[in-house]
Short mmCIF file of C-alpha atoms in Angstrom, two decimals:
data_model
loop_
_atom_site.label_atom_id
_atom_site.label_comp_id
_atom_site.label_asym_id
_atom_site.label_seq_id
_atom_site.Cartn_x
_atom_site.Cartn_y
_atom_site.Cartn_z
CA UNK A 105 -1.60 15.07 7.88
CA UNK A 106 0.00 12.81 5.33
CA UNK A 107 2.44 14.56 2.36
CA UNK A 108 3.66 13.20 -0.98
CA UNK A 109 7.00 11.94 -0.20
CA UNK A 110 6.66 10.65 3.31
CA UNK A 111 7.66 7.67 5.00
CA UNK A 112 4.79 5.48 6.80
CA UNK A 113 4.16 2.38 8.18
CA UNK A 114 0.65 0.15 8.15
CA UNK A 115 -0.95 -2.71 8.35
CA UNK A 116 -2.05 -4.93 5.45
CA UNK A 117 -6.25 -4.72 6.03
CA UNK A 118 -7.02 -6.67 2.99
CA UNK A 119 -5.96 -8.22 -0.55
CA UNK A 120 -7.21 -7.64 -4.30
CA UNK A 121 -6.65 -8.70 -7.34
CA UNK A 122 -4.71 -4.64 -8.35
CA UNK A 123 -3.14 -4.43 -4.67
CA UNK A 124 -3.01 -4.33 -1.10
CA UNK A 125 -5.30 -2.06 1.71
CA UNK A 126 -3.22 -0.82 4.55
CA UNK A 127 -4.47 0.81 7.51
CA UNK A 128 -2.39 3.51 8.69
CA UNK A 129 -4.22 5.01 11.70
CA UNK A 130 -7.65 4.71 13.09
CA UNK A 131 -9.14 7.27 10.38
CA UNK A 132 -6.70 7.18 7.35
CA UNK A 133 -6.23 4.06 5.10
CA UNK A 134 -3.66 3.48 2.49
CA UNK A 135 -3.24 1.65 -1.05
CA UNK A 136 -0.29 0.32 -3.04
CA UNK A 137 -0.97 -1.01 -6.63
CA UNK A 138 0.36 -4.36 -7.70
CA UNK A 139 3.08 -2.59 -9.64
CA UNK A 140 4.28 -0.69 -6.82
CA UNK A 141 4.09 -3.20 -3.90
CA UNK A 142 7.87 -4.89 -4.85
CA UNK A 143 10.52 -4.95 -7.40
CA UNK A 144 9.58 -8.38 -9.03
CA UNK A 145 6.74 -8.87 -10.65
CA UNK A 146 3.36 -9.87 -9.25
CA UNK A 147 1.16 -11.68 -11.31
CA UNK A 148 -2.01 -11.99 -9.64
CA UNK A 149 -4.31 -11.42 -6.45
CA UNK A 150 -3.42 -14.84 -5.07
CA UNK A 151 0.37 -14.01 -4.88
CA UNK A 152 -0.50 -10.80 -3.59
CA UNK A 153 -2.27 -13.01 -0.45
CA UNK A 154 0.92 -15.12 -0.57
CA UNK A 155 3.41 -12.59 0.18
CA UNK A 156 1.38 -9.93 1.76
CA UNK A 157 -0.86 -11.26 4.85
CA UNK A 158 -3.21 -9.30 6.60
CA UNK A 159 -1.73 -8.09 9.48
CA UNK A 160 1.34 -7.56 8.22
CA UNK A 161 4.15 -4.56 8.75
CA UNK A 162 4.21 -2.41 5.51
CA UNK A 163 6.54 0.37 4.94
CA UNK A 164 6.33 2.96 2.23
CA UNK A 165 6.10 6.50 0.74
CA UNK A 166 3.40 8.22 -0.16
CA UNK A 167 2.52 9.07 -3.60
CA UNK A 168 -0.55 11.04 -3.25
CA UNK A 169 -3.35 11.99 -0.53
CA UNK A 170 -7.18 12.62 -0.94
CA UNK A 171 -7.94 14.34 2.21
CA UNK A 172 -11.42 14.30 1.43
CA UNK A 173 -11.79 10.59 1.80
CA UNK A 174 -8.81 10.14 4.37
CA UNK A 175 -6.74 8.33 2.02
CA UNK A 176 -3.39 7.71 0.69
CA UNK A 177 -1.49 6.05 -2.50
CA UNK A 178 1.73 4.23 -1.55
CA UNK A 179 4.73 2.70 -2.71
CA UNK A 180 7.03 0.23 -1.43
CA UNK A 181 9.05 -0.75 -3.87
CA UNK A 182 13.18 0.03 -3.35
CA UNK A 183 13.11 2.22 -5.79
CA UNK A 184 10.64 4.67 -4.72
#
């Protein structure tokens, strides 16, 4: 079960315009919002694609669960 405040690691699943999708088990997928993917700014979807390939290695903290829909809000800024 996933808690505010924890450290996890995922994969990048796919890209928008607002953020990235990260899979972080078979059952439980993740989100981080453009604002809270890195320190510097991110203007758009297509530098999102840039710097954040699917596949990728994400690690980050969880802001807030839904267990109902077996999902997660994360951050991986520094600062977090």
């Amino acid at each position: 079960d996933l808690k505010p405040d924890m450290l996890v690691h995922g994969y990048v699943r796919a890209c928008a315009d607002d953020g990235v999708f990260v899979t972080l088990g078979t059952t439980v997928r993740g989100f981080v919002k453009r604002n809270m993917l890195t320190e510097s700014y991110v203007a758009n979807g297509e530098q999102i694609k840039e710097h954040y390939p699917i596949g990728m290695l994400l690690y980050g903290k969880v802001l807030r669960t839904d267990t109902e829909r077996n999902s997660a809000l994360l951050a991986t800024r520094d600062s977090i």
